[in-house]
Tab-separated table of C-alpha atoms in Angstrom:
chain	number	residue	atom	x	y	z
A	24	MET	CA	190.843	115.979	172.803
A	25	SER	CA	187.717	117.921	173.349
A	26	ARG	CA	188.517	120.181	170.459
A	27	LEU	CA	188.953	117.248	168.138
A	28	SER	CA	185.621	115.859	169.240
A	29	ALA	CA	183.984	119.168	168.528
A	30	LEU	CA	185.418	119.236	165.045
A	31	LEU	CA	184.290	115.703	164.382
A	32	ALA	CA	180.833	116.513	165.600
A	33	ALA	CA	180.633	119.586	163.378
A	34	GLY	CA	181.787	117.546	160.407
A	35	ALA	CA	179.122	114.964	161.061
A	36	VAL	CA	176.464	117.624	161.234
A	37	ALA	CA	177.676	119.149	157.974
A	38	LEU	CA	177.724	115.741	156.323
A	39	THR	CA	174.267	115.077	157.552
A	40	LEU	CA	173.003	118.377	156.190
A	41	GLY	CA	174.749	117.815	152.892
A	42	VAL	CA	173.149	114.416	152.431
A	43	SER	CA	169.664	115.283	153.635
A	44	ALA	CA	169.281	118.456	151.580
A	45	PRO	CA	169.444	116.722	148.168
A	46	ALA	CA	167.081	114.053	149.512
A	47	ARG	CA	164.435	116.666	150.161
A	48	ALA	CA	165.060	118.517	146.838
A	49	GLN	CA	164.224	115.461	144.647
A	50	TRP	CA	160.475	115.808	145.478
A	51	ILE	CA	160.168	119.097	143.538
A	52	VAL	CA	162.209	118.215	140.483
A	53	PHE	CA	160.334	118.982	137.101
A	54	ASP	CA	159.468	115.817	135.152
A	55	PRO	CA	158.977	116.754	131.423
A	56	ASN	CA	157.666	113.318	130.391
A	57	ASN	CA	154.932	113.394	132.988
A	58	TYR	CA	154.057	116.975	132.009
A	59	VAL	CA	153.695	116.036	128.332
A	60	GLN	CA	151.474	113.094	129.215
A	61	ASN	CA	149.279	115.326	131.343
A	62	VAL	CA	148.997	117.905	128.535
A	63	LEU	CA	148.108	115.245	125.962
A	64	THR	CA	145.470	113.787	128.274
A	65	ALA	CA	143.945	117.218	128.818
A	66	ALA	CA	143.984	117.911	125.064
A	67	ARG	CA	142.224	114.632	124.321
A	68	GLU	CA	139.561	115.375	126.919
A	69	LEU	CA	139.087	118.865	125.486
A	70	GLN	CA	138.718	117.403	121.978
A	71	GLN	CA	136.090	114.978	123.247
A	72	ILE	CA	134.174	117.859	124.797
A	73	ASN	CA	134.366	119.824	121.521
A	74	ASN	CA	133.128	116.773	119.609
A	75	GLN	CA	130.196	116.418	121.980
A	76	ILE	CA	129.333	120.099	121.578
A	77	THR	CA	129.476	119.775	117.779
A	78	SER	CA	127.276	116.678	117.903
A	79	LEU	CA	124.727	118.454	120.072
A	80	GLN	CA	124.721	121.418	117.673
A	81	ASN	CA	124.141	119.091	114.714
A	82	GLU	CA	121.311	117.333	116.508
A	83	ALA	CA	119.738	120.674	117.400
A	84	GLN	CA	119.954	121.813	113.760
A	85	MET	CA	118.475	118.493	112.635
A	86	LEU	CA	115.545	118.973	115.008
A	87	ILE	CA	115.054	122.519	113.693
A	88	ASN	CA	115.042	121.221	110.112
A	89	GLN	CA	112.609	118.457	111.036
A	90	ALA	CA	110.330	121.022	112.654
A	91	LYS	CA	110.428	123.084	109.455
A	92	ASN	CA	109.732	120.025	107.314
A	93	LEU	CA	106.776	119.073	109.501
A	94	ALA	CA	105.285	122.567	109.631
A	95	SER	CA	101.931	122.794	107.854
A	96	LEU	CA	101.236	125.293	105.113
A	97	PRO	CA	99.527	128.317	106.699
A	98	TYR	CA	97.392	128.921	103.580
A	99	SER	CA	94.582	126.657	102.374
A	100	SER	CA	92.440	127.055	99.255
A	101	LEU	CA	90.236	124.072	100.072
A	102	GLN	CA	87.194	126.096	101.070
A	103	GLN	CA	87.274	128.228	97.919
A	104	LEU	CA	87.764	125.187	95.677
A	105	GLN	CA	84.882	123.355	97.314
A	106	ALA	CA	82.651	126.405	96.869
A	107	SER	CA	83.496	126.580	93.141
A	108	ILE	CA	82.813	122.876	92.652
A	109	GLN	CA	79.541	123.163	94.556
A	110	ARG	CA	78.364	126.052	92.356
A	111	THR	CA	79.050	124.031	89.210
A	112	GLN	CA	77.296	120.964	90.635
A	113	GLN	CA	74.256	123.050	91.529
A	114	LEU	CA	74.033	124.383	87.988
A	115	LEU	CA	74.180	120.864	86.564
A	116	ALA	CA	71.576	119.681	89.077
A	117	GLN	CA	69.233	122.462	87.934
A	118	ALA	CA	69.010	121.047	84.412
A	119	GLN	CA	65.468	121.370	83.111
A	120	ARG	CA	63.209	118.735	81.577
A	121	ILE	CA	65.467	115.946	80.226
A	122	ALA	CA	68.366	116.064	82.687
A	123	TYR	CA	71.402	113.844	83.270
A	124	ASP	CA	69.430	110.747	84.152
A	125	VAL	CA	69.578	107.551	82.103
A	126	GLN	CA	66.043	106.383	82.929
A	127	GLN	CA	64.580	109.796	82.139
A	128	ILE	CA	66.386	109.850	78.793
A	129	ASP	CA	65.148	106.346	77.950
A	130	ARG	CA	61.545	107.341	78.701
A	131	ALA	CA	61.795	110.451	76.537
A	132	PHE	CA	63.199	108.555	73.566
A	133	SER	CA	60.511	105.913	73.887
A	134	THR	CA	57.756	108.567	73.786
A	135	SER	CA	58.232	112.036	72.342
A	136	TYR	CA	61.398	111.104	70.392
A	137	ALA	CA	60.078	107.746	69.206
A	138	PRO	CA	59.530	107.282	65.459
A	139	ALA	CA	56.122	108.455	64.279
A	140	THR	CA	53.638	105.667	63.497
A	141	GLY	CA	50.239	105.476	61.897
A	142	ARG	CA	48.653	104.660	65.251
A	143	GLN	CA	49.573	108.046	66.754
A	144	SER	CA	46.976	110.780	66.477
A	145	ASN	CA	47.736	114.077	64.828
A	146	LEU	CA	47.358	115.826	68.185
A	147	LEU	CA	49.928	113.495	69.758
A	148	LEU	CA	52.375	114.184	66.960
A	149	VAL	CA	51.973	117.917	67.512
A	150	ALA	CA	52.377	117.516	71.292
A	151	ASN	CA	55.547	115.459	70.838
A	152	ALA	CA	56.986	118.065	68.500
A	153	GLN	CA	56.274	120.821	70.991
A	154	SER	CA	57.847	118.796	73.825
A	155	ARG	CA	61.009	118.224	71.798
A	156	TRP	CA	61.321	121.906	71.027
A	157	GLN	CA	60.918	122.775	74.712
A	158	ASN	CA	63.610	120.226	75.604
A	159	SER	CA	66.061	121.800	73.173
A	160	TYR	CA	65.231	125.289	74.362
A	161	ALA	CA	65.747	124.321	78.015
A	162	ALA	CA	69.009	122.498	77.281
A	163	THR	CA	70.398	125.543	75.473
A	164	GLN	CA	69.502	127.739	78.428
A	165	ASP	CA	71.086	125.275	80.841
A	166	ALA	CA	74.306	125.178	78.821
A	167	LEU	CA	74.537	128.971	78.833
A	168	ARG	CA	73.953	129.054	82.603
A	169	VAL	CA	76.738	126.508	83.223
A	170	GLN	CA	79.085	128.499	81.026
A	171	ALA	CA	78.248	131.692	82.903
A	172	GLY	CA	78.859	129.991	86.263
A	173	ILE	CA	82.248	128.670	85.211
A	174	VAL	CA	83.270	132.057	83.879
A	175	GLY	CA	82.408	133.343	87.344
A	176	ASN	CA	84.845	130.794	88.815
A	177	LEU	CA	87.734	132.082	86.710
A	178	ASP	CA	88.444	135.063	88.963
A	179	THR	CA	88.422	132.858	92.058
A	180	ASN	CA	90.772	130.406	90.359
A	181	ARG	CA	93.143	133.199	89.404
A	182	ILE	CA	93.344	134.450	92.995
A	183	GLN	CA	93.886	130.951	94.367
A	184	THR	CA	96.569	130.159	91.798
A	185	SER	CA	98.510	133.297	92.695
A	186	ALA	CA	98.237	132.620	96.436
A	187	LEU	CA	99.315	128.992	96.092
A	188	VAL	CA	102.316	129.794	93.905
A	189	THR	CA	103.418	132.432	96.423
A	190	SER	CA	102.992	129.968	99.293
A	191	SER	CA	104.960	127.324	97.425
A	192	GLN	CA	107.855	129.684	96.778
A	193	ALA	CA	107.912	130.783	100.430
A	194	ALA	CA	107.660	127.243	101.836
A	195	SER	CA	110.070	126.709	104.736
A	196	GLY	CA	110.068	122.924	104.601
A	197	GLY	CA	109.234	119.857	102.601
A	198	LEU	CA	105.747	119.439	104.028
A	199	GLN	CA	104.721	122.999	103.172
A	200	ALA	CA	106.039	122.635	99.621
A	201	THR	CA	104.207	119.320	99.228
A	202	GLN	CA	100.948	120.754	100.576
A	203	ALA	CA	101.193	123.747	98.253
A	204	GLY	CA	101.792	121.406	95.314
A	205	ASN	CA	98.826	119.240	96.307
A	206	GLN	CA	96.557	122.280	96.487
A	207	ILE	CA	97.708	123.411	93.052
A	208	LEU	CA	96.846	119.936	91.746
A	209	ALA	CA	93.435	120.208	93.426
A	210	LEU	CA	92.902	123.558	91.706
A	211	ASN	CA	93.792	121.984	88.359
A	212	ALA	CA	91.325	119.174	89.061
A	213	GLN	CA	88.609	121.717	89.845
A	214	GLN	CA	89.303	123.557	86.584
A	215	LEU	CA	89.170	120.254	84.711
A	216	ALA	CA	85.833	119.495	86.375
A	217	ASP	CA	84.518	122.881	85.225
A	218	LEU	CA	85.680	122.156	81.690
A	219	THR	CA	83.973	118.753	81.818
A	220	ALA	CA	80.753	120.400	82.994
A	221	VAL	CA	80.825	122.902	80.111
A	222	VAL	CA	81.453	120.182	77.544
A	223	THR	CA	78.711	118.025	79.058
A	224	ALA	CA	76.122	120.811	79.120
A	225	GLN	CA	76.975	121.895	75.587
A	226	GLY	CA	76.910	118.301	74.385
A	227	ARG	CA	73.488	117.787	75.970
A	228	ALA	CA	72.102	120.815	74.156
A	229	GLN	CA	73.585	119.724	70.832
A	230	SER	CA	72.353	116.151	71.253
A	231	LEU	CA	68.792	117.246	72.001
A	232	GLU	CA	68.870	119.639	69.066
A	233	ALA	CA	70.042	116.859	66.759
A	234	ALA	CA	67.379	114.515	68.134
A	235	GLN	CA	64.752	117.197	67.580
A	236	ARG	CA	65.747	117.627	63.937
A	237	ALA	CA	65.760	113.882	63.336
A	238	SER	CA	62.336	113.459	64.943
A	239	ALA	CA	60.966	116.457	63.042
A	240	GLN	CA	62.038	114.926	59.743
A	241	ASP	CA	60.500	111.588	60.682
A	242	GLN	CA	57.272	113.267	61.781
A	243	GLY	CA	57.210	115.376	58.636
A	244	ARG	CA	57.300	112.274	56.488
A	245	GLU	CA	54.442	110.738	58.497
A	246	GLN	CA	52.400	113.930	58.201
A	247	LEU	CA	53.008	114.038	54.482
A	248	ARG	CA	51.939	110.402	54.115
A	249	ARG	CA	48.731	111.102	55.988
A	250	PHE	CA	48.052	114.173	53.918
A	251	LEU	CA	48.465	112.234	50.711
A	252	THR	CA	46.499	109.210	51.910
A	253	PRO	CA	42.757	109.499	51.326
A	254	GLY	CA	40.778	109.525	54.520
A	255	GLN	CA	43.775	110.374	56.722
A	256	GLY	CA	43.977	114.120	56.097
A	257	TYR	CA	44.102	116.655	58.908
A	258	GLN	CA	40.957	117.827	60.578
A	259	SER	CA	40.433	121.459	61.507
A	260	GLN	CA	41.979	120.968	64.952
A	261	ASP	CA	45.177	119.545	63.421
A	262	VAL	CA	46.185	122.413	61.166
A	263	ARG	CA	49.481	123.089	62.953
A	264	MET	CA	52.500	121.592	61.265
A	265	PHE	CA	55.932	121.072	62.848
A	266	HIS	CA	58.930	120.387	60.715
């Protein structure tokens, strides 16, 4: 009886061990579905991180490009251009006698360039003729001086043109290229101003020369009329003739 009990007890223990062992083993069983889900979740998170890194890199490159576009041109020709313009303006301002002044021109053409009349003395006619000749002489000299000054600007303009073209080609951003282009336009405007000054000075000289010839012809006719009119001939102090 005791032996049978021992066998039954051993069988119960074995049964207990046989049942409890699988119960503990189910906690470490590999679940492929859960593993796949975990891998996919990790992959999605990694992709999000890569996207964020790429976005930050793009933003950094955009900031670098913006910095380049906002960088100022290191070269400026403004001072040289202003100096050239100032030299030309000074030459024009130094015009002698009848200068570029409307009121002064009106006064001259109402006096020394006015048509000769019988009420003007012979001495006044001679003085007016001499004044007109001096005006033409001075205007010719002024025109030559302006031309010489602008020729002196040519070398400066050549240097500035070369420097600005080089700066434009080496521009690292939009702002530098724009500034280089603006300075080239300013240089062209300065050259156009020089050309205008030359044409103006030359035109002034030609206009005064033409006015002198016209007044000389008018005065010559008046002098001839006086010479041919009895009692209105020249006295000894009026022997000079201007034609």
